[in-house]
Coordinates of C-alpha atoms and ligand atoms in Angstrom, one line a residue:
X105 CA 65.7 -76.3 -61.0
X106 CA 65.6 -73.8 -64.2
X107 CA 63.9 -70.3 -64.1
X108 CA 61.2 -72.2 -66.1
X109 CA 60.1 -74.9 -63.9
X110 CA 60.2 -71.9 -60.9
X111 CA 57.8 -69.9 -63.1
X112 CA 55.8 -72.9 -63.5
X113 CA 55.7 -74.1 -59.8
X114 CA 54.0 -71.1 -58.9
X115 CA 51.7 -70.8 -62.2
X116 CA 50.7 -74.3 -62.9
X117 CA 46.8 -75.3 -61.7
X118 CA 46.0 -77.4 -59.1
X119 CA 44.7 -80.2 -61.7
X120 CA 48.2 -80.3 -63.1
X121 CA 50.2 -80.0 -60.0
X122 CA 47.9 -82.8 -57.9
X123 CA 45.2 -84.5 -59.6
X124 CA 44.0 -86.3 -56.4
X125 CA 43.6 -82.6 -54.8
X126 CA 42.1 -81.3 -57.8
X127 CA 39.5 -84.9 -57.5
X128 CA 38.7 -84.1 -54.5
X129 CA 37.6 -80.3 -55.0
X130 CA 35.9 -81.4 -58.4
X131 CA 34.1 -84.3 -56.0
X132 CA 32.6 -81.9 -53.1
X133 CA 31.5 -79.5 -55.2
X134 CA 29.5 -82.0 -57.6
X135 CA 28.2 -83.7 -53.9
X136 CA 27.1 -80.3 -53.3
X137 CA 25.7 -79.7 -55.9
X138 CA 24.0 -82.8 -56.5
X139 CA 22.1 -83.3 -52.5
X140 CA 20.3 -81.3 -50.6
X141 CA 22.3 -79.4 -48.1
X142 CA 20.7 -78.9 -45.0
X143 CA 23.0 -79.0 -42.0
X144 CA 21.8 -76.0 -40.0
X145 CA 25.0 -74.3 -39.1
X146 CA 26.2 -74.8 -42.6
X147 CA 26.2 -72.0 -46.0
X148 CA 27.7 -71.7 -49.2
X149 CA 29.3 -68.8 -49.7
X150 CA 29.9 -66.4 -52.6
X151 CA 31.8 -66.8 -55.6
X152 CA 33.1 -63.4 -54.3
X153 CA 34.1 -65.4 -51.0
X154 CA 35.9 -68.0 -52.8
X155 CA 38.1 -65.4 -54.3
X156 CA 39.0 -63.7 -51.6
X157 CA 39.4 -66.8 -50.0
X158 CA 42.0 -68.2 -52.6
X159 CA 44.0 -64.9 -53.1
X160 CA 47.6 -64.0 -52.6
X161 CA 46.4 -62.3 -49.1
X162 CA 47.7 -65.8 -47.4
X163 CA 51.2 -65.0 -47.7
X164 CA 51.3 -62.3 -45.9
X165 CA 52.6 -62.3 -42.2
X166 CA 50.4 -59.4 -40.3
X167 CA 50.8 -60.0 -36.3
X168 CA 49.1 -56.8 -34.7
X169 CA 46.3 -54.6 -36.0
X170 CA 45.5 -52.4 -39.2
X171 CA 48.5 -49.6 -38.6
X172 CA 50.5 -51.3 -35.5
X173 CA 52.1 -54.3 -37.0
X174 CA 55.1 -56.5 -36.1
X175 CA 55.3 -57.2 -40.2
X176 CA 56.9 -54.9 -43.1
X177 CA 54.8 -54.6 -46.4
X178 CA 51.2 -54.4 -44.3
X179 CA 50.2 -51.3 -45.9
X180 CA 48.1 -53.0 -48.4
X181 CA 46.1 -55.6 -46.3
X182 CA 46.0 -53.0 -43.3
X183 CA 42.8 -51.8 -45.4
X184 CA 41.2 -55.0 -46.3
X185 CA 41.4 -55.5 -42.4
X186 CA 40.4 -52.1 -41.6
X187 CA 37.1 -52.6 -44.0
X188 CA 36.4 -55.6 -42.3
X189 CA 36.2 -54.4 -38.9
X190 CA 34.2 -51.2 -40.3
X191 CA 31.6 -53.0 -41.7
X192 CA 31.5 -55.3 -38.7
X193 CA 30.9 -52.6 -36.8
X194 CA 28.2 -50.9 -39.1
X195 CA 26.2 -54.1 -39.7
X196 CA 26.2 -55.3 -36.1
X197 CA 25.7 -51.4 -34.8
X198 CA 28.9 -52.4 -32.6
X199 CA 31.5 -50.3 -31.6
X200 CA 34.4 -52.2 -31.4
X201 CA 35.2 -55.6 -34.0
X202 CA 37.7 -57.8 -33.8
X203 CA 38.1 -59.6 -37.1
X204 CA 41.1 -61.9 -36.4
X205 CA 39.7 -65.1 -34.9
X206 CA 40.2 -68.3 -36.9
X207 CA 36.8 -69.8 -36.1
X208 CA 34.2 -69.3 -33.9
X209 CA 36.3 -71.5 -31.0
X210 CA 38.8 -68.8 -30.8
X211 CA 36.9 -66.2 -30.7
X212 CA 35.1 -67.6 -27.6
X213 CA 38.5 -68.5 -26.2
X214 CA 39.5 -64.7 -26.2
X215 CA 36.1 -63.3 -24.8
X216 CA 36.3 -65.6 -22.2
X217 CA 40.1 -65.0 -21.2
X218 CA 39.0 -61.0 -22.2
X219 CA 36.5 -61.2 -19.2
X220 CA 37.3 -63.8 -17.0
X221 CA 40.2 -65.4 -14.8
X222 CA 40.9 -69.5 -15.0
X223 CA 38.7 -70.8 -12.4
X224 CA 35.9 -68.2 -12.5
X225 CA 32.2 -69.8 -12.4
X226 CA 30.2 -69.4 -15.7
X227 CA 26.9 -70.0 -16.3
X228 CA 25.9 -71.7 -19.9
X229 CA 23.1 -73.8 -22.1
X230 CA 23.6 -77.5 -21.5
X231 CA 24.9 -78.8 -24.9
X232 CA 23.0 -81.6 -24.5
X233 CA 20.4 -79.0 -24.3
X234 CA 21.6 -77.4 -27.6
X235 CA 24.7 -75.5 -26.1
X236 CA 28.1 -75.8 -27.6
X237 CA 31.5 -77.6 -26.8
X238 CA 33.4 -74.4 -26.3
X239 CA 30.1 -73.7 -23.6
X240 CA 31.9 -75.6 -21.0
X241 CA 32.1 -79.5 -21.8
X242 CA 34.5 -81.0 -19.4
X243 CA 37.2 -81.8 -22.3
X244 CA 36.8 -78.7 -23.9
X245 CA 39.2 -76.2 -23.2
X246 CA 36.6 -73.9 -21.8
X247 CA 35.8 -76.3 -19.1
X248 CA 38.9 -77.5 -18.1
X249 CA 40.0 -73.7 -17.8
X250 CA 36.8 -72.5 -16.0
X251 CA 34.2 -73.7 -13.6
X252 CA 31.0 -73.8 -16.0
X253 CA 27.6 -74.6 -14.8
X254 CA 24.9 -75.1 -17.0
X255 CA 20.9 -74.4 -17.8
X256 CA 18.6 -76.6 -20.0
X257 CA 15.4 -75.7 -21.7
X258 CA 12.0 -76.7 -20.0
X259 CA 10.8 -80.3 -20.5
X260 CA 7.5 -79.2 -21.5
X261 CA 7.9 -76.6 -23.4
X262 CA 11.4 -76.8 -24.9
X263 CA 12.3 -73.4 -24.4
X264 CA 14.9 -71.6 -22.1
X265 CA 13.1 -70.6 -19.0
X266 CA 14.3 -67.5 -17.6
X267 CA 13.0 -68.1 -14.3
X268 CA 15.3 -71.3 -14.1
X269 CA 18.4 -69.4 -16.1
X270 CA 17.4 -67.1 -12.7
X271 CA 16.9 -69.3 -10.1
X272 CA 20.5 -70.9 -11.7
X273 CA 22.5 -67.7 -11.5
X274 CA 21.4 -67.0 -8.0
X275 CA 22.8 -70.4 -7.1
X276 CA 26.5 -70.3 -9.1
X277 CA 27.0 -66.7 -8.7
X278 CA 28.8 -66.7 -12.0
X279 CA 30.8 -64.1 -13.0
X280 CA 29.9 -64.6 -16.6
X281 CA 26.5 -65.1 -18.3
X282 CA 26.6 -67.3 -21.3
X283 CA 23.6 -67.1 -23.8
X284 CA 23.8 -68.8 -27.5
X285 CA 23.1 -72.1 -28.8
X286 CA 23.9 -74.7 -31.6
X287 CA 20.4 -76.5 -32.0
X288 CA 17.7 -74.2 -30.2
X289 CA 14.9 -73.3 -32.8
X290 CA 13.9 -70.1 -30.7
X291 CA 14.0 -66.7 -30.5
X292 CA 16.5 -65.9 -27.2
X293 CA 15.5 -63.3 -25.0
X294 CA 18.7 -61.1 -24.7
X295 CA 17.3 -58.1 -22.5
X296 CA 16.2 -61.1 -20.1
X297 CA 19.7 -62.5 -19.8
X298 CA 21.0 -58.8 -19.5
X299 CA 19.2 -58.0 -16.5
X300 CA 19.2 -61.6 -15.0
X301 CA 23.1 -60.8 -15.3
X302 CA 22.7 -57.6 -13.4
X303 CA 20.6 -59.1 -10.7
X304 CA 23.6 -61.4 -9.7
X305 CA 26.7 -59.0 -10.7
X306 CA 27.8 -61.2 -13.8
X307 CA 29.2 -60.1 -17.1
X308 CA 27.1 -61.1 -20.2
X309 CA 28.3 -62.9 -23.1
X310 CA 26.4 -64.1 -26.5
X311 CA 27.7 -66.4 -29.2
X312 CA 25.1 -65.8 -31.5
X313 CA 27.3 -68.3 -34.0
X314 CA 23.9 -69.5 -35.3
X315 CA 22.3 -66.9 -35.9
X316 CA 24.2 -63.8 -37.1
X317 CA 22.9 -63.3 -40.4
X318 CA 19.4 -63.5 -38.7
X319 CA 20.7 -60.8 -36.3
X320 CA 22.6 -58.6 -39.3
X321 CA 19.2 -58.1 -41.1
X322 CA 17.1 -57.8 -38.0
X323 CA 15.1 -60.8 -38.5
X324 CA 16.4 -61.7 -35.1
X325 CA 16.6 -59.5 -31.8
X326 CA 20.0 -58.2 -31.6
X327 CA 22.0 -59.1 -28.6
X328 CA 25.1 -56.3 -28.9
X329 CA 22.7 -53.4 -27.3
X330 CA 23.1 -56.0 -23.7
X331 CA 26.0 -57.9 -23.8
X332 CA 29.6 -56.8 -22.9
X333 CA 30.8 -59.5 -25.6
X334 CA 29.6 -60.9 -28.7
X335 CA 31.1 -63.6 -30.6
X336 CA 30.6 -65.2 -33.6
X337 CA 31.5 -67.3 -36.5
X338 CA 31.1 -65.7 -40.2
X339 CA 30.4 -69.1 -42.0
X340 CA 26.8 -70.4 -40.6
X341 CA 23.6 -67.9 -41.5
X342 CA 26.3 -65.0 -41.9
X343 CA 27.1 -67.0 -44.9
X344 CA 31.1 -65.6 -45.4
X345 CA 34.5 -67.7 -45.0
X346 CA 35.0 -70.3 -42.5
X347 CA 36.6 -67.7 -39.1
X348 CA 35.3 -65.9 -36.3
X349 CA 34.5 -62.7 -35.6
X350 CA 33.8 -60.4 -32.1
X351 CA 31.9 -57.6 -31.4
X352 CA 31.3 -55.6 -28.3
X353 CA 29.3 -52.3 -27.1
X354 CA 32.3 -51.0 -25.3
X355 CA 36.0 -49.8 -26.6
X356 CA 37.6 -50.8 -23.5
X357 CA 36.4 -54.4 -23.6
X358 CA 37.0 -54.6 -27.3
X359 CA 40.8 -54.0 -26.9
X360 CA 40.8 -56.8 -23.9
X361 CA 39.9 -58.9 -26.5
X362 CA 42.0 -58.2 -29.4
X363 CA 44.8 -58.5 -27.0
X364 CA 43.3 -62.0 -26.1
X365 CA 43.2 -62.9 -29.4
X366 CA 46.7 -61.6 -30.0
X367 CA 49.5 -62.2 -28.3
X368 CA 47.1 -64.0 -26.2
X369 CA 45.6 -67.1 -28.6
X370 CA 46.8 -66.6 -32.1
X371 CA 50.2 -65.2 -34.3
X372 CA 49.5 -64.1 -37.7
X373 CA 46.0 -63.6 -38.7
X374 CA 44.7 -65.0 -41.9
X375 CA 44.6 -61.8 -44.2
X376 CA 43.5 -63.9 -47.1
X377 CA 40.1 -65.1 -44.5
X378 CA 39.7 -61.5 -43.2
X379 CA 39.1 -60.2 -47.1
X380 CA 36.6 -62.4 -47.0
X381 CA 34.9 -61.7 -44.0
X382 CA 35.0 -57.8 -45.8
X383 CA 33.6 -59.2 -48.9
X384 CA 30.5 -61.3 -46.6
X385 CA 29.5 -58.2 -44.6
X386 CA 29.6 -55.9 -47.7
X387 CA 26.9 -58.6 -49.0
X388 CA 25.2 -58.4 -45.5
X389 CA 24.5 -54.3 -46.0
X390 CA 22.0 -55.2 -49.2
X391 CA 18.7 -56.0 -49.6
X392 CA 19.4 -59.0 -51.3
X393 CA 21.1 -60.3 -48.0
X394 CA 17.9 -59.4 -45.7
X395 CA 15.8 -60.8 -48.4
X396 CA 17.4 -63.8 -48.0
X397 CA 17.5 -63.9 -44.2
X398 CA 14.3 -63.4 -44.1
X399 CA 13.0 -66.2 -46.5
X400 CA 15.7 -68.3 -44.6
X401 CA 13.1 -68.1 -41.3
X402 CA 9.7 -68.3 -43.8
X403 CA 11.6 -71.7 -45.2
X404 CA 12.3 -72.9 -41.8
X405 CA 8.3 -72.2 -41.0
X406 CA 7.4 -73.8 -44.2
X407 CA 9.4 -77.1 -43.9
X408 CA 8.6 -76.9 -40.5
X409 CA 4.8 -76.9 -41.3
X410 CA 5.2 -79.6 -43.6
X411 CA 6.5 -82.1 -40.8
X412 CA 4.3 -81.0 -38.5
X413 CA 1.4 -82.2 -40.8
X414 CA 3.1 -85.0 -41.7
X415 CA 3.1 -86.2 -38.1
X416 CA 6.7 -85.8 -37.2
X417 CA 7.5 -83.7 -33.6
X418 CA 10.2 -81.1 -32.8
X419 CA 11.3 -79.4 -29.9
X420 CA 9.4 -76.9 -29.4
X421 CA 7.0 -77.3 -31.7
X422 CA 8.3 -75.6 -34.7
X423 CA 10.9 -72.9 -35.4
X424 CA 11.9 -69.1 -34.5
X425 CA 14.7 -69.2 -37.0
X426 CA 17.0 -70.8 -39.7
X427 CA 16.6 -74.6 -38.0
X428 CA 14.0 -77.3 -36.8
X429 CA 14.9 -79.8 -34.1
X430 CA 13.3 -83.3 -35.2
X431 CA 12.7 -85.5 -32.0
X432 CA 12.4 -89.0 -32.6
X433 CA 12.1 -89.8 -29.0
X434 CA 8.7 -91.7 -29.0
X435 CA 9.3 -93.6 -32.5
X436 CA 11.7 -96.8 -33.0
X437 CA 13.8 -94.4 -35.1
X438 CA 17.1 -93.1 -33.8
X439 CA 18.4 -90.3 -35.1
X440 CA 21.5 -92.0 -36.5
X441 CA 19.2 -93.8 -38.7
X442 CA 17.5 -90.7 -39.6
X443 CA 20.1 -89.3 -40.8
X444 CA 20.9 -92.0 -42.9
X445 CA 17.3 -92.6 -43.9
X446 CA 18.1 -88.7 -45.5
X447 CA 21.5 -89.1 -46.5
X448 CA 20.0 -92.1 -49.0
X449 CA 17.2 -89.3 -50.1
X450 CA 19.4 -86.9 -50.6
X451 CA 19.2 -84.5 -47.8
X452 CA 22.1 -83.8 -45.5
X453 CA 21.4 -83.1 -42.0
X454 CA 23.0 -84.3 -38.4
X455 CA 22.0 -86.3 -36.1
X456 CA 21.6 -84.5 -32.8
X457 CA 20.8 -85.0 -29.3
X458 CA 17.0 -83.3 -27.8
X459 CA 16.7 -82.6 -24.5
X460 CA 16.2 -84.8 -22.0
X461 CA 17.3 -87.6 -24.7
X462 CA 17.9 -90.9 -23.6
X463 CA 19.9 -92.1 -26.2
X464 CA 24.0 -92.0 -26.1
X465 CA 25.4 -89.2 -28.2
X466 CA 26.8 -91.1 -30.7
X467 CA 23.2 -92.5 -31.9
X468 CA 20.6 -89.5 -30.1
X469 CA 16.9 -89.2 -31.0
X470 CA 17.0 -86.1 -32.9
X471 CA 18.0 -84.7 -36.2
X472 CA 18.9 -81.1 -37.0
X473 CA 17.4 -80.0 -39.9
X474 CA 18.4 -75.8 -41.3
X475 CA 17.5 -73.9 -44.0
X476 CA 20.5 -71.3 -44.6
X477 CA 22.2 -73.0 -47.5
X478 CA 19.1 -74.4 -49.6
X479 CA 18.1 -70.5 -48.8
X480 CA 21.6 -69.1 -50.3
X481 CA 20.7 -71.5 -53.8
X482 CA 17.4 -69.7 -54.1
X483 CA 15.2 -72.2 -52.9
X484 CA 11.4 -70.8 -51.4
X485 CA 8.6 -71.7 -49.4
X486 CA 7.4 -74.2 -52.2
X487 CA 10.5 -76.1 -51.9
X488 CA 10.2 -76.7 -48.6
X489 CA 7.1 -78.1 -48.3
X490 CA 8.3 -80.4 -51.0
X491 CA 11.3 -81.7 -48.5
X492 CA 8.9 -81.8 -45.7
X493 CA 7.2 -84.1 -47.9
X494 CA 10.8 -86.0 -48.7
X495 CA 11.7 -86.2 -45.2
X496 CA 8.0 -87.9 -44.1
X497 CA 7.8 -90.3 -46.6
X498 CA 12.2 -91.3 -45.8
X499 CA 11.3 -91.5 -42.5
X500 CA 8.5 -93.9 -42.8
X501 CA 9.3 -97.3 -41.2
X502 CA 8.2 -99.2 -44.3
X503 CA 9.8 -97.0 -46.6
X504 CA 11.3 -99.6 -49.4
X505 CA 14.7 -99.3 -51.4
X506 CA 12.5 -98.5 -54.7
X507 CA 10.4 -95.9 -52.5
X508 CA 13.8 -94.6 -51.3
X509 CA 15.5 -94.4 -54.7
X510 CA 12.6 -92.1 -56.1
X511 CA 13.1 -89.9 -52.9
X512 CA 16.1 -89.2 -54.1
X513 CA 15.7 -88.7 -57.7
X514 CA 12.9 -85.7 -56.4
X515 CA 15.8 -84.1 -54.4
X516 CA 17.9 -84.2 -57.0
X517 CA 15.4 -82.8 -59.4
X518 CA 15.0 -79.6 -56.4
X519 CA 18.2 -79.3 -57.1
X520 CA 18.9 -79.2 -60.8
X521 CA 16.5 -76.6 -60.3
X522 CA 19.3 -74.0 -58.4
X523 CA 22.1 -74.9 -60.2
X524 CA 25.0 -73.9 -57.6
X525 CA 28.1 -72.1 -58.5
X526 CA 27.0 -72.0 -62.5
X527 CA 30.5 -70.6 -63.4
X528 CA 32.5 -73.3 -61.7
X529 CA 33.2 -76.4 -63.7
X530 CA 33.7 -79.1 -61.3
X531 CA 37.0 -80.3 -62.5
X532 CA 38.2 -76.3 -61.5
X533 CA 36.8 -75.7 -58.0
X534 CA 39.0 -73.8 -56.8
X535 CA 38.8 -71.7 -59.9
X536 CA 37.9 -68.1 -60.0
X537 CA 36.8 -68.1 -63.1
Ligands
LIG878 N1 29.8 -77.3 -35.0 C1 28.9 -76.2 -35.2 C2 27.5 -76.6 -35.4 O1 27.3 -77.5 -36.3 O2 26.6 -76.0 -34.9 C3 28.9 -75.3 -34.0 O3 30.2 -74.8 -34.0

């Protein structure tokens, strides 16, 4: 190979080098850009992000922390690191960050291995309850390393019930509290977990995954003032890069987990990921990010509003926060077909199960339905109502293919309304423009 071709290998776009690649990228951010995104735990991120995201930072090796590495030539990402675990700390009034996890997964693999031996009890939400994988399901690593047992939310009222969480803890005798949820549309009571925990000698742990960027502009209680651990993913209401992210109150427990996180889970961390996650909580200390948090919960009330007139249930009743749980229990609709009754309107959303649902995973009787990315493109109080309207009329049993078809055309008209990512060109999505 000449010098030439060398220079070019490393030079040459992604559109030249693999069209079907550079498709792809052009197709998912046109499907963006084109429906209306509405899976709760997911964002778009900032063009800033994206940058970060796609910059030379990936090929550097880093194993260890900012100043104590196992690498040569860390000198310069040592302070994109460092940044990132100061402004963790700052936004999330923490005192210890660790900023290497690769998702939201590892980071709850390292709190628990920070706090807990293999075979310990742990209490957790059911995730058929709204509780996640990595919250003790049998296959997951998390229950096939610990003993988990689990609490639900109250039939009647679809909220935790912290007498139950209590009555449950005085049963297992857990060594670790788990509090944090996937699909739960309310507010958690931390300070009730925290002393529920103390009644029974546990350790308490939050993954507040969901609801981060909530927490970040105090439009949700914080949980790090009572928890020994905090975990979290950066992507969902946070808004940042795809990783993970952990925070505790307490410098001893911090460096248990970094340790758990390396040598203990992970080798090199992703430098290129962690700029990122510097660049999302830079945009988490303005105004404009707590003025967007906080319309994300007004949305979720509006859109939640507009179902509730329109005659569809949740769980619950309505919202707290950045999502609404649909349940479908009492129609003929499952929430497989609801999703694709939306997916043919152009909303995205999951299906998902509600408590106490009687239908098999794979089909439920709910849909999850969040407001954090439609939020992120600008979209108000207005708009939602709008969808609320959308999502009524889709979910109609006589809706017709003609009725459907005009559904659609209406979300896409939302949409060409917040044009998303203005300076990308879909054929150069990956482009920094
Ligand atoms: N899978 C994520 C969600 O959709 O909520 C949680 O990790």
């Amino acid at each position: 190979m000449s010098f030439s071709e060398d220079e070019s290998y490393l030079s040459k776009d992604v559109a030249d080098v693999d069209p079907d690649i550079a498709r792809i990228l052009g197709a998912e951010l046109e499907r963006q850009s084109e429906t209306l995104e509405m899976i709760a735990s997911e964002n778009f991120t900032s063009q800033a992000v994206l940058q970060a995201v796609g910059s030379v930072l990936t090929n550097k090796y880093a194993e260890g922390l900012p100043g104590k590495r196992y690498y040569g030539g860390c000198e310069v990402v040592d302070q994109a690191e460092q940044l990132a675990i100061d402004r963790a700390k700052q936004v999330f009034g923490a005192v210890h960050a660790s900023v290497q996890p690769h998702s939201g997964a590892t980071a709850n693999e390292a709190a628990y291995m920070a706090l807990l031996k293999p075979g310990d009890r742990v209490l957790a939400m059911a995730l058929d309850h709204g509780g996640h994988l990595t919250h003790g399901l049998k296959v997951n690593f998390s229950g096939r390393t610990y003993e988990f047992h689990h609490y639900g939310v109250s039939r009647e009222t679809g909220r935790i019930d912290m007498d139950e969480v209590r009555e449950r803890a005085k049963e297992v005798q857990p060594a670790l509290i788990v509090a944090g949820a996937s699909a739960y549309p309310r507010i958690i009571d931390f300070p009730a977990f925290r002393q529920i925990a103390d009644e029974v000698g546990a350790r308490f742990m939050v993954d507040m995954a969901h609801i981060a960027g909530l927490v970040a502009a105090e439009v949700h209680p914080s949980p790090v003032p009572f928890a020994d651990v905090v975990t979290t993913t950066t992507h969902k209401t946070l808004g940042g890069p795809r990783a993970g992210l952990v925070v505790t109150r307490d410098e001893e427990v911090g460096a248990a987990v970094d340790r758990a996180i390396f040598p203990g889970l992970q080798g090199g961390p992703l430098m290129h990921t962690i700029a990122a996650k510097a660049v999302c909580l830079g945009h988490a200390m303005t105004d404009e990010f707590r003025e967007r948090q906080a319309r994300t919960v007004t949305n979720t009330q509006a859109l939640a509003q507009g179902l509730s007139e329109g005659g569809i249930a949740m769980v619950s009743g309505g919202s707290d926060n950045h999502l609404v749980l649909v349940d479908l229990s009492d129609t003929d609709l499952t929430g497989k077909d609801g999703e694709e009754r939306l997916d043919r309107a152009g909303i995205t959303v999951n299906k998902n199960g509600v408590p106490f649902d009687e239908r098999p995973p794979t089909v439920t009787s709910g849909l999850r339905i969040g407001t954090p990315a439609l939020t992120t493109r600008g979209l108000g109080a207005d708009e939602m109502r709008e969808i609320a309207a959308i999502i009524v009329s889709a979910l109609q049993s006589t809706v017709s293919d003609d009725e459907m078809a005009e559904l659609r055309a209406r979300s896409g008209a939302i949409g060409d309304r917040f044009p998303l990512y203005p300076r990308l060109e879909t054929g150069s999505a990956v482009g920094a423009a």
